[in-house]
PDB file of C-alpha atoms and ligand atoms in Angstrom:
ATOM      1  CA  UNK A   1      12.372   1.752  30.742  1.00 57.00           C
ATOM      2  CA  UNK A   2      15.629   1.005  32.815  1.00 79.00           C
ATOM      3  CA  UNK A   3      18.556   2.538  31.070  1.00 84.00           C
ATOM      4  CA  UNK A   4      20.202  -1.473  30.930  1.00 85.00           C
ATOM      5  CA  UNK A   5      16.979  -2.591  29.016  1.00 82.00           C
ATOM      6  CA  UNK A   6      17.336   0.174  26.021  1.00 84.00           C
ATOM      7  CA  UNK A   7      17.924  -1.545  22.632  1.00 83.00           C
ATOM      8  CA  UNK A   8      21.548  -1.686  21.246  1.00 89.00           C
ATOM      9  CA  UNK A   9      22.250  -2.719  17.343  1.00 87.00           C
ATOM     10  CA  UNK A  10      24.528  -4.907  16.781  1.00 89.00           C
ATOM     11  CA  UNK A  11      26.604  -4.998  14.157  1.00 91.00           C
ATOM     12  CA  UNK A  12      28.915  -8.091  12.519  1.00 90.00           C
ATOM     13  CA  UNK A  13      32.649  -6.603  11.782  1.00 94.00           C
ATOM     14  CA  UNK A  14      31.768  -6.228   8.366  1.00 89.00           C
ATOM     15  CA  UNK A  15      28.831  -3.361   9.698  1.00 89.00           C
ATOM     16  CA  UNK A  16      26.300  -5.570   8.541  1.00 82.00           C
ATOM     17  CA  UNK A  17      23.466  -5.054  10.676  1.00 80.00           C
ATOM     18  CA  UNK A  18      22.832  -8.401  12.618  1.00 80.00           C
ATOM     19  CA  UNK A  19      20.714  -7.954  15.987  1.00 80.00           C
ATOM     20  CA  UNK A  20      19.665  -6.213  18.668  1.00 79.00           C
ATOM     21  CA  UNK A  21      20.413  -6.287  22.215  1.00 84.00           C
ATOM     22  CA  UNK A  22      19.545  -5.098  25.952  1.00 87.00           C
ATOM     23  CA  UNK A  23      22.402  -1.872  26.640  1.00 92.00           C
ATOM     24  CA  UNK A  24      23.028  -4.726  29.838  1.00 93.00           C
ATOM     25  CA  UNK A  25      24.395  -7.374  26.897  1.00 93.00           C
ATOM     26  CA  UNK A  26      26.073  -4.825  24.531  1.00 95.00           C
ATOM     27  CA  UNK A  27      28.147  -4.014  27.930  1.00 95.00           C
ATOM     28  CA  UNK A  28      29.681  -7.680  28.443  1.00 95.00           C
ATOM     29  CA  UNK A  29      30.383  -7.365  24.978  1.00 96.00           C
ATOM     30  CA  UNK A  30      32.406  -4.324  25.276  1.00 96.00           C
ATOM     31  CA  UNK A  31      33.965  -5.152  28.259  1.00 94.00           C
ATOM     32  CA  UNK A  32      35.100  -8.883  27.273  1.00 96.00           C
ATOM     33  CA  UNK A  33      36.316  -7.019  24.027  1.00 96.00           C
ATOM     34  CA  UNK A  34      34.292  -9.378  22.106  1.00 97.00           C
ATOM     35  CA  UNK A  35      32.403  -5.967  20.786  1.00 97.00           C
ATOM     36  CA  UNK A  36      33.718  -2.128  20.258  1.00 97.00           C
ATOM     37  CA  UNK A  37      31.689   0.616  20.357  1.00 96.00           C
ATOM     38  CA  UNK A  38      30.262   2.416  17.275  1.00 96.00           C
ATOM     39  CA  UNK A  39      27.813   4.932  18.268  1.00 94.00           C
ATOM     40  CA  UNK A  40      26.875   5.981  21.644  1.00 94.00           C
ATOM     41  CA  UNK A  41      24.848   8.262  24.118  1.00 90.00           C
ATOM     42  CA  UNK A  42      26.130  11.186  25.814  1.00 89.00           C
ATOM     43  CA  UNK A  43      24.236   9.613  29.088  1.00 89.00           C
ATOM     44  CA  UNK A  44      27.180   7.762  30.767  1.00 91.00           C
ATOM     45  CA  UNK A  45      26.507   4.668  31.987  1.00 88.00           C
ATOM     46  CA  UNK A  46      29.040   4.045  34.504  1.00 87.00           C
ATOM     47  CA  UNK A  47      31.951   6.681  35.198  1.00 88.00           C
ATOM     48  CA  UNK A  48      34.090   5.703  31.890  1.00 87.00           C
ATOM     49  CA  UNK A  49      31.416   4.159  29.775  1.00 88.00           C
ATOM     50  CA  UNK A  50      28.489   5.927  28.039  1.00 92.00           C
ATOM     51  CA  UNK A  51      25.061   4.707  26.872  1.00 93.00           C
ATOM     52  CA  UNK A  52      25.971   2.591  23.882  1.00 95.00           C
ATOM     53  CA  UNK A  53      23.751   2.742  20.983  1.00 93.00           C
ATOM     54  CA  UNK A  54      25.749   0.627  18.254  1.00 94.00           C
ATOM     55  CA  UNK A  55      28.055  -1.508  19.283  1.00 96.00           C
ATOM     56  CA  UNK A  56      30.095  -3.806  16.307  1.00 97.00           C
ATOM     57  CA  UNK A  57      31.865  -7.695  16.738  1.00 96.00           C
ATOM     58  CA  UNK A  58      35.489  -7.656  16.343  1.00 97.00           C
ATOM     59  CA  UNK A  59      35.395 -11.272  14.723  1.00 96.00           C
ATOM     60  CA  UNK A  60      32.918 -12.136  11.900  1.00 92.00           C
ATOM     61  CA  UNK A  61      30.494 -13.830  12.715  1.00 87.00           C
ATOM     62  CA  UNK A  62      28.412 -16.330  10.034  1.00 81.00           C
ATOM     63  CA  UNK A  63      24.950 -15.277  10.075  1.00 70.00           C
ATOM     64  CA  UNK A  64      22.631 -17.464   8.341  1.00 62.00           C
ATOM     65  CA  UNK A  65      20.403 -15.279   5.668  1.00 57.00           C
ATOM     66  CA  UNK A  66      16.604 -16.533   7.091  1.00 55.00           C
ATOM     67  CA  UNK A  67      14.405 -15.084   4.360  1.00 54.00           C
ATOM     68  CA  UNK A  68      11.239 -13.115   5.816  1.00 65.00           C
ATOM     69  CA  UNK A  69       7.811 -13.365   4.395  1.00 73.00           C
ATOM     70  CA  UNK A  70       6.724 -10.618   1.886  1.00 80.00           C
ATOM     71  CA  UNK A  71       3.781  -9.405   3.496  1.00 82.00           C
ATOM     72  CA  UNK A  72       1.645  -6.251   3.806  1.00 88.00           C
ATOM     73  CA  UNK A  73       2.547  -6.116   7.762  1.00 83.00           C
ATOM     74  CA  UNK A  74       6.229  -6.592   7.166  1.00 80.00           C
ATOM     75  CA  UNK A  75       6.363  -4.054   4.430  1.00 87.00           C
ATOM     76  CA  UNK A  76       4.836  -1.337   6.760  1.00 88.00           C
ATOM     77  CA  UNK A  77       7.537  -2.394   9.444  1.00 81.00           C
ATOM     78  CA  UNK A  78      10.337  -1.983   7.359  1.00 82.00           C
ATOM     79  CA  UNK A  79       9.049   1.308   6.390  1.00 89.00           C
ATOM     80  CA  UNK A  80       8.113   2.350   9.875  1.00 85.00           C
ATOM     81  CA  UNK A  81       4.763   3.073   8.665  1.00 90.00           C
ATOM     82  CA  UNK A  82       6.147   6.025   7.088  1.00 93.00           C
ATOM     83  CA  UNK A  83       4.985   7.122   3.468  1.00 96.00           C
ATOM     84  CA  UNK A  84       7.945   6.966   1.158  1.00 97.00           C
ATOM     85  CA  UNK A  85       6.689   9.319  -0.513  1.00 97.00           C
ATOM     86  CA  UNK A  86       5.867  12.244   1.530  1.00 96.00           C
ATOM     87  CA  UNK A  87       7.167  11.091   5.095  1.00 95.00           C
ATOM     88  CA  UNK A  88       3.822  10.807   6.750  1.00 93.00           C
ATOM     89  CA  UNK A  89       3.723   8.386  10.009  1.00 91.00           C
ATOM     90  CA  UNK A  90       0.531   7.226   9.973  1.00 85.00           C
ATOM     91  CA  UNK A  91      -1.424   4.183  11.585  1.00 79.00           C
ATOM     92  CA  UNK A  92      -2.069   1.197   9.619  1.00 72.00           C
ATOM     93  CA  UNK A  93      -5.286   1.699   8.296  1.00 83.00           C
ATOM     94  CA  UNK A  94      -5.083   4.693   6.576  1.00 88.00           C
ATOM     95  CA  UNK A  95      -1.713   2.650   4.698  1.00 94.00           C
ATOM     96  CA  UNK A  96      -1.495   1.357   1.474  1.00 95.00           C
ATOM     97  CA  UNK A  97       0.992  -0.332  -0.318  1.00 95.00           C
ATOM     98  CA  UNK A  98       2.278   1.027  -3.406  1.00 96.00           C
ATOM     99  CA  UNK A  99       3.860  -0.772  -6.548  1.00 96.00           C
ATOM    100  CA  UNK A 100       6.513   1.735  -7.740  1.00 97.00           C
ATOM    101  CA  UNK A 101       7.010   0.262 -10.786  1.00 96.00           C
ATOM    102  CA  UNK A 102       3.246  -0.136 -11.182  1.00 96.00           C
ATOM    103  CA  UNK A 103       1.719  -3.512 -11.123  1.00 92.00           C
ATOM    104  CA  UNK A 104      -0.582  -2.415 -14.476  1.00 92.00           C
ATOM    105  CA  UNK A 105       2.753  -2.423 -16.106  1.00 93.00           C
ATOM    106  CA  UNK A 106       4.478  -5.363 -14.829  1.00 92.00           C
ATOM    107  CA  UNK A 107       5.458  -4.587 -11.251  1.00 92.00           C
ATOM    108  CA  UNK A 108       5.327  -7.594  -9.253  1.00 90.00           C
ATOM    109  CA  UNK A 109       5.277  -8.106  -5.650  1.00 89.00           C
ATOM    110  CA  UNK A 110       8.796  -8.008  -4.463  1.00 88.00           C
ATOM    111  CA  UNK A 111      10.397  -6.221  -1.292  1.00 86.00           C
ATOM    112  CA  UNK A 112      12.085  -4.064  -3.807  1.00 89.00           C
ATOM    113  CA  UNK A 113       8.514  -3.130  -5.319  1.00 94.00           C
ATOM    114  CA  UNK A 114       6.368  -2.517  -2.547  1.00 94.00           C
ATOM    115  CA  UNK A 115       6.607   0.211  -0.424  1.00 96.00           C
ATOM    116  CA  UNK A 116       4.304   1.877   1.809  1.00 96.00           C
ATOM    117  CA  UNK A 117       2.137   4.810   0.764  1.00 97.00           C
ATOM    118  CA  UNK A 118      -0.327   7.036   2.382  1.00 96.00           C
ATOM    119  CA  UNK A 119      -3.588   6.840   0.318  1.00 95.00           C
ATOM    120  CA  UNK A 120      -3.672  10.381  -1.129  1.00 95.00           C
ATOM    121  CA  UNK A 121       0.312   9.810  -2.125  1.00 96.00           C
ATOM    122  CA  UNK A 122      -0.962   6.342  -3.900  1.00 96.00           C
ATOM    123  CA  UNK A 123      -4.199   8.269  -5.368  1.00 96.00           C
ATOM    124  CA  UNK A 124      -1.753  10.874  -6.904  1.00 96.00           C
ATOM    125  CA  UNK A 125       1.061   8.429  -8.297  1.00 97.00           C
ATOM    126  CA  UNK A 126      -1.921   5.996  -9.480  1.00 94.00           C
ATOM    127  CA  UNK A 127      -0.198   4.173 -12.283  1.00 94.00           C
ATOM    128  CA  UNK A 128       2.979   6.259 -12.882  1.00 96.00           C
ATOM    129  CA  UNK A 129       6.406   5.273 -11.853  1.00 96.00           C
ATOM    130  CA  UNK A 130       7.913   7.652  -9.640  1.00 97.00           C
ATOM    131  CA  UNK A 131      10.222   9.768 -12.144  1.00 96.00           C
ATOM    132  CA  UNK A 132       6.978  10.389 -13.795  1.00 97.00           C
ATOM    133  CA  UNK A 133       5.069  11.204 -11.428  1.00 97.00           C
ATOM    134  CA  UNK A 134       8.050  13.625  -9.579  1.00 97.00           C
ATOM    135  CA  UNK A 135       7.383  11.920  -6.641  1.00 97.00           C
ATOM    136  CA  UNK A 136      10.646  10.276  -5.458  1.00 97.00           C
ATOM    137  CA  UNK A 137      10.901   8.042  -2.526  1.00 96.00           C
ATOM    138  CA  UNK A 138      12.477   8.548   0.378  1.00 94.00           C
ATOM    139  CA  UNK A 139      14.748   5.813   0.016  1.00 89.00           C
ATOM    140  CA  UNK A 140      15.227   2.681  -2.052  1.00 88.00           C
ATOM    141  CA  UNK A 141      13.803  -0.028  -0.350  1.00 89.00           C
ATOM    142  CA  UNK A 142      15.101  -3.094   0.333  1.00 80.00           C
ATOM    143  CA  UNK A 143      14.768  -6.982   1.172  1.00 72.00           C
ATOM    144  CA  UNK A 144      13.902  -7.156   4.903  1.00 66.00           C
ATOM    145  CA  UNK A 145      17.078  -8.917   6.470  1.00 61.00           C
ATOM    146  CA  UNK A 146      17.296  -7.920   9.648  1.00 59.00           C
ATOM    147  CA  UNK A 147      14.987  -4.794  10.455  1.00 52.00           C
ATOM    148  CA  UNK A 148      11.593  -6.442  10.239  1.00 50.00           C
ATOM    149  CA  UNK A 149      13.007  -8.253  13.175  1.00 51.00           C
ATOM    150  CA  UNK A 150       9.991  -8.103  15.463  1.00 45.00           C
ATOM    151  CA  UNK A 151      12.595  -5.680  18.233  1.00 44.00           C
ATOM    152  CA  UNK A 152      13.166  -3.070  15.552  1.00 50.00           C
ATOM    153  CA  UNK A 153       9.882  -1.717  16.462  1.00 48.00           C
ATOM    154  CA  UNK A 154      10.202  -1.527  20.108  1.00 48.00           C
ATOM    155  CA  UNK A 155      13.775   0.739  19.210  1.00 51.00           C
ATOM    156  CA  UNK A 156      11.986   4.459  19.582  1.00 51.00           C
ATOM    157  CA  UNK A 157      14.371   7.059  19.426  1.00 53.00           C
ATOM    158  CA  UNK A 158      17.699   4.854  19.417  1.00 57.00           C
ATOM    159  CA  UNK A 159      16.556   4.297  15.945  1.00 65.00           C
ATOM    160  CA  UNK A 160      17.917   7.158  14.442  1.00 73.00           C
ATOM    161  CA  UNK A 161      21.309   6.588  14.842  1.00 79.00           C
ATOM    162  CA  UNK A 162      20.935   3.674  13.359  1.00 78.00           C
ATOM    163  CA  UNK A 163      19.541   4.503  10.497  1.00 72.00           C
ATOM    164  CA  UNK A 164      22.857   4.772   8.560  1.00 75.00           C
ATOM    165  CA  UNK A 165      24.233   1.230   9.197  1.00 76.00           C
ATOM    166  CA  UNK A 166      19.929  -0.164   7.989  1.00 68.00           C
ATOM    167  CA  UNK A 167      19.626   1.910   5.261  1.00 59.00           C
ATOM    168  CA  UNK A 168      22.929   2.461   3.323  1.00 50.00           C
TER     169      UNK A 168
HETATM  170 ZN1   ZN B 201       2.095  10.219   1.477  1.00 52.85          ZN
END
């Protein structure tokens, strides 16, 4: 992939994760000061610019909050199809998805409540919470706003330096 294609997050002033972008766009940005850089590659791009990574809007911009559907897919996505519980990547069929508070005991279905578990994590927790079953997760999930955004997946390695503006 051409350098100018890579994936660039792009943040509202407030660091509010909003989009993603070609490195080609994020550029414009920076350069008609419309955008300042947040995080970038040590690759330099041009003689006085590197490889930007995360790139944030000077003015705030009004996003509207489009809800996404609460679905098995989208839950995997947001997770990366990582367990939350013991970090496994693995492909989609041998995922589950796991009710922390457990649905026996009044878990619903909610972004909050579903994450995604590999099935001898979910065998082990059965119908324990996490505290008792001393199996934290690996981080609180959350609604999907912007990182089930069908791009997210398509990140690769950029993705870890973003991690701390998607999941603060
Ligand atoms: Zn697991």
């Amino acid at each position: 992939m051409g350098l100018t294609r890579r994936p660039v997050l792009v943040l509202n002033a407030s660091y509010e994760p909003i989009n993603i972008c070609a490195v080609r766009r994020a550029l414009v940005l920076l350069i008609k000061g419309i955008a300042t850089l947040e995080e970038a590659d040590e690759i330099m791009i041009y003689p006085d610019m590197q490889l930007p990574l995360v790139i944030r809007l000077i003015a705030y911009r009004r996003v509207p909050k489009h809800q996404q559907t609460l679905s098995r897919k989208n839950i995997l996505i947001r997770d990366n199809h990582t367990c939350q519980y013991c970090g496994e990547k693995d492909s989609a069929g041998n995922l589950t998805l796991d009710h922390v508070q457990p649905r026996s005991r009044d878990g619903i279905d909610s972004w909050e409540n579903l994450v995604t578990a590999c099935k001898p994590c979910n065998h082990l927790k059965a119908n324990k919470t996490p505290e008792e079953a001393k199996m934290p997760l690996l981080r609180k999930p959350r609604a999907a706003t912007f990182y089930t955004h069908r791009n997210a997946r398509c990140a690769g390695g950029a993705q870890k330096r973003w991690d701390k503006y998607l999941f603060n």
